[in-house]
Tab-separated table of C-alpha atoms in Angstrom:
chain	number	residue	atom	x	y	z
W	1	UNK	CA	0.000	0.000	0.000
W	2	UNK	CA	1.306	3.550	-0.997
W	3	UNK	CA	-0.705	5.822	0.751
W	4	UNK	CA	-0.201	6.397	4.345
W	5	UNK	CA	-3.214	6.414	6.733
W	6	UNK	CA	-4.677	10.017	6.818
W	7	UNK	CA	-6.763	11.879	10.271
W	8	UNK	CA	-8.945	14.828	10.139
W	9	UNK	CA	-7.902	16.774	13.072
W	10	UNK	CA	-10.290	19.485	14.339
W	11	UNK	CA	-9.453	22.817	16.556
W	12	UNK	CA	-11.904	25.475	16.589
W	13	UNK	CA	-13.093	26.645	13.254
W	14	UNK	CA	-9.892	24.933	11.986
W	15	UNK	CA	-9.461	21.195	9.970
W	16	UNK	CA	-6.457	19.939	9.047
W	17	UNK	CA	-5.643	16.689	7.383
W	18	UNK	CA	-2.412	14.939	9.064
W	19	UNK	CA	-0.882	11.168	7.072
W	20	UNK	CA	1.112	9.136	9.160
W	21	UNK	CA	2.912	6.599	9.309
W	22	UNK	CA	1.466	3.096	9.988
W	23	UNK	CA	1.875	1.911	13.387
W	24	UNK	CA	1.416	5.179	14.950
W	25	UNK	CA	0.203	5.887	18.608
W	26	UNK	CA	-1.791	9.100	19.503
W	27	UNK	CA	1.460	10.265	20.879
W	28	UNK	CA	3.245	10.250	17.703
W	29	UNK	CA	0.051	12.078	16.207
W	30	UNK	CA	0.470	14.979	18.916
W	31	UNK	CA	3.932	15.183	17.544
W	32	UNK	CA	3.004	15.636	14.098
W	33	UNK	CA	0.680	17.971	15.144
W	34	UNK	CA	3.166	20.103	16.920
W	35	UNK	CA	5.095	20.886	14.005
W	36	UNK	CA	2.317	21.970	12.445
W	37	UNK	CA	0.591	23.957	15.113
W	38	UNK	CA	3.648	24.640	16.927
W	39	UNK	CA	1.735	23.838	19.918
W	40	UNK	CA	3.262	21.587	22.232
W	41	UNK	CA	1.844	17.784	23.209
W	42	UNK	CA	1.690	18.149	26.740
W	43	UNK	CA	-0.481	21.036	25.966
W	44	UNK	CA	-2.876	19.355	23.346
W	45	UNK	CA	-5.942	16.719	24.417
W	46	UNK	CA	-7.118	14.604	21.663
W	47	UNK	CA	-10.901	13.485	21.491
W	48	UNK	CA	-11.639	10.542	19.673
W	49	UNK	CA	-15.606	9.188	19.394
W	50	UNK	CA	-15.887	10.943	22.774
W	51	UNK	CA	-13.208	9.407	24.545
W	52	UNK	CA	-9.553	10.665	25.350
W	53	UNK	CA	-7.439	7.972	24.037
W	54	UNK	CA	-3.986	7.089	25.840
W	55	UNK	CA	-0.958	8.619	23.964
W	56	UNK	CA	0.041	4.689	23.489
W	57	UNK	CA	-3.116	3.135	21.665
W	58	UNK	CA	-2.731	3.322	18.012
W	59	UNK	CA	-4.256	6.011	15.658
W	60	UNK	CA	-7.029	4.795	13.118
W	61	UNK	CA	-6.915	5.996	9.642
W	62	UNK	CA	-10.201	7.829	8.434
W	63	UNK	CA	-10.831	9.056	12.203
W	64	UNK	CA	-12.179	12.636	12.879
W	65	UNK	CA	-10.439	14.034	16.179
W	66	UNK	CA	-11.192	16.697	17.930
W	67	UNK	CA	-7.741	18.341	19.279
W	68	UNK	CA	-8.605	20.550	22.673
W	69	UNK	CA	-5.619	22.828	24.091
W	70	UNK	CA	-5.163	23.922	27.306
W	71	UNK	CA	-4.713	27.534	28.135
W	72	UNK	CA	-0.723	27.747	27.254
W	73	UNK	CA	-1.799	25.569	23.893
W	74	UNK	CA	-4.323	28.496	22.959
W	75	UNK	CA	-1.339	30.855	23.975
W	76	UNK	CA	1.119	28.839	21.870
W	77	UNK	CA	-1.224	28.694	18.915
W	78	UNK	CA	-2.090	32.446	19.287
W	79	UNK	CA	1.792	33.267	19.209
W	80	UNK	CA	2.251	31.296	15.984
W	81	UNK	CA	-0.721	33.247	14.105
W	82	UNK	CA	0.782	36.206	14.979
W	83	UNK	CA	3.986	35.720	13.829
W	84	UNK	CA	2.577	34.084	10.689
W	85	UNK	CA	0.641	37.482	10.159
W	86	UNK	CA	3.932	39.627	10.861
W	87	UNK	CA	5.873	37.844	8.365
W	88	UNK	CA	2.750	38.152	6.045
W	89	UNK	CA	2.729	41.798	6.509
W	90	UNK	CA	6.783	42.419	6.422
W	91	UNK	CA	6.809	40.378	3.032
W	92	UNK	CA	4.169	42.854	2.012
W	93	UNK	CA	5.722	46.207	3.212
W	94	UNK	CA	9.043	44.697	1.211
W	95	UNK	CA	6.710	44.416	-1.696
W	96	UNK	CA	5.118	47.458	-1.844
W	97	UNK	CA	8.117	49.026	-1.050
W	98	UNK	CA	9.762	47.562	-4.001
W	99	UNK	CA	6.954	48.098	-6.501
W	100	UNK	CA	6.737	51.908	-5.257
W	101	UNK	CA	10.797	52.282	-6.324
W	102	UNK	CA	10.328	50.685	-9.668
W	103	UNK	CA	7.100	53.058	-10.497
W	104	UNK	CA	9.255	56.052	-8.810
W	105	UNK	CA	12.216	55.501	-11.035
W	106	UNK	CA	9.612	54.993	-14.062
W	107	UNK	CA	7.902	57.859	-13.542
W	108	UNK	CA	10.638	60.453	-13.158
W	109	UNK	CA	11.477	62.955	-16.024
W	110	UNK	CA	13.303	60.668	-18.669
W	111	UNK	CA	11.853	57.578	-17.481
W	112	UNK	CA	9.955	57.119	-20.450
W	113	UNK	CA	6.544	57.518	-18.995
W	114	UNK	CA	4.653	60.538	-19.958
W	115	UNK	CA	2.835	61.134	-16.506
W	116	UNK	CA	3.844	63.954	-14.344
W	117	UNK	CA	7.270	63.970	-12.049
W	118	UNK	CA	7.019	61.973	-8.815
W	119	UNK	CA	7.405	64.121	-6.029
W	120	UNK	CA	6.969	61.566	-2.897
W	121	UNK	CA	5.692	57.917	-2.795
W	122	UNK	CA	4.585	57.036	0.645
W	123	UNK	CA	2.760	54.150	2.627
W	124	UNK	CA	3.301	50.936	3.647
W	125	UNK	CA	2.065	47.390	4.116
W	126	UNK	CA	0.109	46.570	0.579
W	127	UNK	CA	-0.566	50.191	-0.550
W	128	UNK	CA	1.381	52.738	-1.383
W	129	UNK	CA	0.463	56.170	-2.623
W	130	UNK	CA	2.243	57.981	-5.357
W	131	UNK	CA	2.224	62.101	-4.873
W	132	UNK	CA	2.579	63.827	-8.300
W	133	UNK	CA	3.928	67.313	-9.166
W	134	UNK	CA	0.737	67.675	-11.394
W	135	UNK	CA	-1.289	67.309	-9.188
W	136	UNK	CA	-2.736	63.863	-9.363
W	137	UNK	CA	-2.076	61.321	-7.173
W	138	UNK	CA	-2.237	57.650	-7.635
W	139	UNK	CA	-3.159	55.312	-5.224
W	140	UNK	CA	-1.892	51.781	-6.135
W	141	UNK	CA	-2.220	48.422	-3.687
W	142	UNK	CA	0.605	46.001	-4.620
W	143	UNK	CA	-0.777	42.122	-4.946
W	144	UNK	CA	1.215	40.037	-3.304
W	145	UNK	CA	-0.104	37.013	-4.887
């Protein structure tokens, strides 16, 4: 058999699918699901069919388990999101920042674009605004997608 036994794990709002490897006990599963969550296993309690299973029983392919976390889990988990989102947002000041340069340096005299001289191009995150001498501004949102 090629495919390795699959769980749907359950949090909140939140499913994730998690393979592993035959063989494995509800401990190993909390492991797996560490590294994913970052959320350590002493801090996670598994449900299975309404029971807790013991971190030694072996994990069932095709089983829907509902993953609980204790106060420092939620605090773990939170901490995790957030950095997520801080990375999201520094890869999308970068971004912006970047785009905002290469319109700048397009749209000065000689650039070869026929629009008005940039005087200023501010903002941050995934929008930028570009202040004209004309004028006109431009608003722009950079996709980072």
């Amino acid at each position: 058999r090629d495919e390795m036994p699959e769980v749907t794990v359950v949090q909140g709002k939140t499913k994730c699918q998690i393979t592993f490897p035959d063989g494995a006990t509800y401990q190993d599963l909390k492991a797996l699901i560490a590294a994913d969550l970052l959320v350590e296993p002493a801090h996670q309690k598994l449900i299975v069919k309404g029971k807790t299973p013991g971190d030694a029983e072996g994990v069932n392919g095709g089983d829907k388990i509902m993953l609980m976390l204790s106060e420092v889990g939620h605090m773990q988990l939170k901490a995790a999101e957030d950095e997520i989102e801080k990375k999201r947002k520094r890869e999308e000041s970068v971004a912006a920042a970047k785009a905002a340069a290469e319109l700048k340096e397009e749209m000065r005299p000689g650039g070869g674009s026929e629009a008005a001289g940039v005087r200023a191009v501010v903002g941050g995150g995934s929008g930028f605004t570009v202040i004209c001498e004309a004028g006109a501004d431009y608003k722009a949102v950079v996709d980072s997608g």
